[in-house]
Coordinates of C-alpha atoms and ligand atoms in Angstrom, one line a residue:
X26 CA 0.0 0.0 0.0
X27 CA 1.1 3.1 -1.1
X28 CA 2.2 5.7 1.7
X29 CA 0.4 9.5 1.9
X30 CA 3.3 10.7 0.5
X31 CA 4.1 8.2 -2.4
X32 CA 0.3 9.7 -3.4
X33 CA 1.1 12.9 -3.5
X34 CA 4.7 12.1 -5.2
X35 CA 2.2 10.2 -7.6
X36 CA -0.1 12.9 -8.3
X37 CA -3.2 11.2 -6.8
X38 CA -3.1 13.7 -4.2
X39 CA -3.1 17.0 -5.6
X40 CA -0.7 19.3 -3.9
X41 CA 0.9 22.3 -4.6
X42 CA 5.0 22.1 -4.7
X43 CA 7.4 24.5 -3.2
X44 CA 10.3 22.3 -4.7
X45 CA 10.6 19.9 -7.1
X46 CA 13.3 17.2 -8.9
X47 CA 13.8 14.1 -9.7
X48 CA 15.0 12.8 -6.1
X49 CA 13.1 15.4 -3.9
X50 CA 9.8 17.1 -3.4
X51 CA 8.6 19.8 -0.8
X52 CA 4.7 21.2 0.0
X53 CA 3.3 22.9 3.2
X54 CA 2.2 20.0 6.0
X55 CA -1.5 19.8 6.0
X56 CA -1.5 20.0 9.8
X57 CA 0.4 23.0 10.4
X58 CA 2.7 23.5 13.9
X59 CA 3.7 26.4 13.2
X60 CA 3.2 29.7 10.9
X61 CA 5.2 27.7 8.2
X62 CA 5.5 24.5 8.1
X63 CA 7.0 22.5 5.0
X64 CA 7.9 18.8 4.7
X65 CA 10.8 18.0 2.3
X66 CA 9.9 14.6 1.2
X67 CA 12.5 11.8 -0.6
X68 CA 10.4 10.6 -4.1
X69 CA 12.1 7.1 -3.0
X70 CA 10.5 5.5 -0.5
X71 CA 12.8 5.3 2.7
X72 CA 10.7 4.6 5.7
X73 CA 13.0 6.0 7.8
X74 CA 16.3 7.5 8.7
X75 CA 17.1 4.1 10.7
X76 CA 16.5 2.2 7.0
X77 CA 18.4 4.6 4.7
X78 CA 21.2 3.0 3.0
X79 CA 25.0 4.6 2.5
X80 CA 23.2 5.2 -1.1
X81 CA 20.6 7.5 0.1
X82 CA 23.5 9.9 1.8
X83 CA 23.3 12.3 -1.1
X84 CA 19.3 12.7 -1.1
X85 CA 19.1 13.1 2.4
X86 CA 22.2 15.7 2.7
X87 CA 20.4 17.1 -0.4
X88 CA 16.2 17.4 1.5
X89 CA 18.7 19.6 3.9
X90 CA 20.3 22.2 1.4
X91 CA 16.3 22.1 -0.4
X92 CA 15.1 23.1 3.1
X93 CA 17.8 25.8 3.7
X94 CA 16.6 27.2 0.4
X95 CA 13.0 27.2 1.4
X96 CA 13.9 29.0 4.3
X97 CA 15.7 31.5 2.4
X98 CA 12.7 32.2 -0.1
X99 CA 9.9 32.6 2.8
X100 CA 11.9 34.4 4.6
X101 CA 12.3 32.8 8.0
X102 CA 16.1 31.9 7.8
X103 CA 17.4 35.2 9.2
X104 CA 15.0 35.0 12.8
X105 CA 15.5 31.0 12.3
X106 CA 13.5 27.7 12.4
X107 CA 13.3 24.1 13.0
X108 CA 14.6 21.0 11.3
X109 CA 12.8 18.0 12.7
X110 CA 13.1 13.9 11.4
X111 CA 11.1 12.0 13.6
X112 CA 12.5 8.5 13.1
X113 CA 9.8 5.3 14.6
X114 CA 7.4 5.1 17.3
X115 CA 8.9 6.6 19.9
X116 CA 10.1 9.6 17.9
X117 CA 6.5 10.0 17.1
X118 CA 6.8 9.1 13.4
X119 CA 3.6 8.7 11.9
X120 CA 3.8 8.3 7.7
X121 CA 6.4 5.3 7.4
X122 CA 8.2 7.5 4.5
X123 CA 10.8 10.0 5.4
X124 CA 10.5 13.6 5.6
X125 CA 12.0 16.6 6.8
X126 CA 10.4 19.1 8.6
X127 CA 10.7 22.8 8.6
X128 CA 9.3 25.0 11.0
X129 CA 9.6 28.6 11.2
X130 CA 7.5 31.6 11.4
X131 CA 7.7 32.0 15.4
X132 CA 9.8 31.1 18.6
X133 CA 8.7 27.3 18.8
X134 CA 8.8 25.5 22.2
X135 CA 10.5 22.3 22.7
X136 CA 8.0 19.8 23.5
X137 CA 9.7 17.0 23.6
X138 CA 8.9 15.3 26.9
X139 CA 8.1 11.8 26.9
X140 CA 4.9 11.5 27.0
Ligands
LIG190 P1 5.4 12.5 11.2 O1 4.5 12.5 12.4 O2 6.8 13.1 11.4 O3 5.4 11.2 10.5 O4 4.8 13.6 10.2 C1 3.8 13.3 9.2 C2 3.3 14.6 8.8 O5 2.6 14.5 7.5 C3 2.3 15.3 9.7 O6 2.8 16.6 10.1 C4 1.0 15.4 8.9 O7 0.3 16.6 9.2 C5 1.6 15.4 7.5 N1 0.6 15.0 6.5 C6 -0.2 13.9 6.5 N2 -0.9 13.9 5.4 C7 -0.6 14.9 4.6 C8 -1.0 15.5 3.3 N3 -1.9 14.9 2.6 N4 -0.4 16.6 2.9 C9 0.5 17.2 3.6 N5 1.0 16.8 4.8 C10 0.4 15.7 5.3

């Protein structure tokens, strides 16, 4: 079964992209936690950072330098932001398809107490 995000990569989700290549795509989280809030999302399926291979080094350094970028254009780089990868169950990773998160806009609290 197809994850949310092979859809979208698939076009049977419509969604508007920020970014797009061959290896990487990027569109605002449909949940928003903050004033902007973009996921930078691998078209290759890697469920998580624990199963990327040596292989997947450059796409993954690459979803950074995409999410610097993103940054840059919406203006949020210079007062900062957040780069999250939740990685399993106790990380709190719910789409079993990596993606990078980028969170900007205000001062964001930490929230990361076990719950
Ligand atoms: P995580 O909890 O790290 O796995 O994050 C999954 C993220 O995907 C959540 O922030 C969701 O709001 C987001 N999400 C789920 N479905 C969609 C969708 N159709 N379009 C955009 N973002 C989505």
């Amino acid at each position: 079964m197809k994850t949310v995000f092979e859809k979208i990569r698939d076009r049977e989700i419509p969604k508007e992209f920020l970014y797009e290549d061959d290896e990487v795509m990027a569109f605002y989280d449909i949940a928003p936690l903050a004033p902007v809030h973009v996921l930078i999302v691998p078209k290759k399926v890697i469920a998580s950072i624990a199963e990327m291979d040596d292989a997947d080094a450059h796409t993954v350094g690459k979803m950074f330098l995409i999410a610097r970028n993103i940054a840059r254009d919406l203006k949020i780089s210079e007062k900062g932001y957040k780069l999250l990868i939740r990685v399993g169950r106790d990380g709190g990773q719910e789409v079993p398809h990596l993606h990078l998160h980028l969170m900007g806009g205000a001062r964001l609290s930490e929230n990361i107490h076990p719950v």
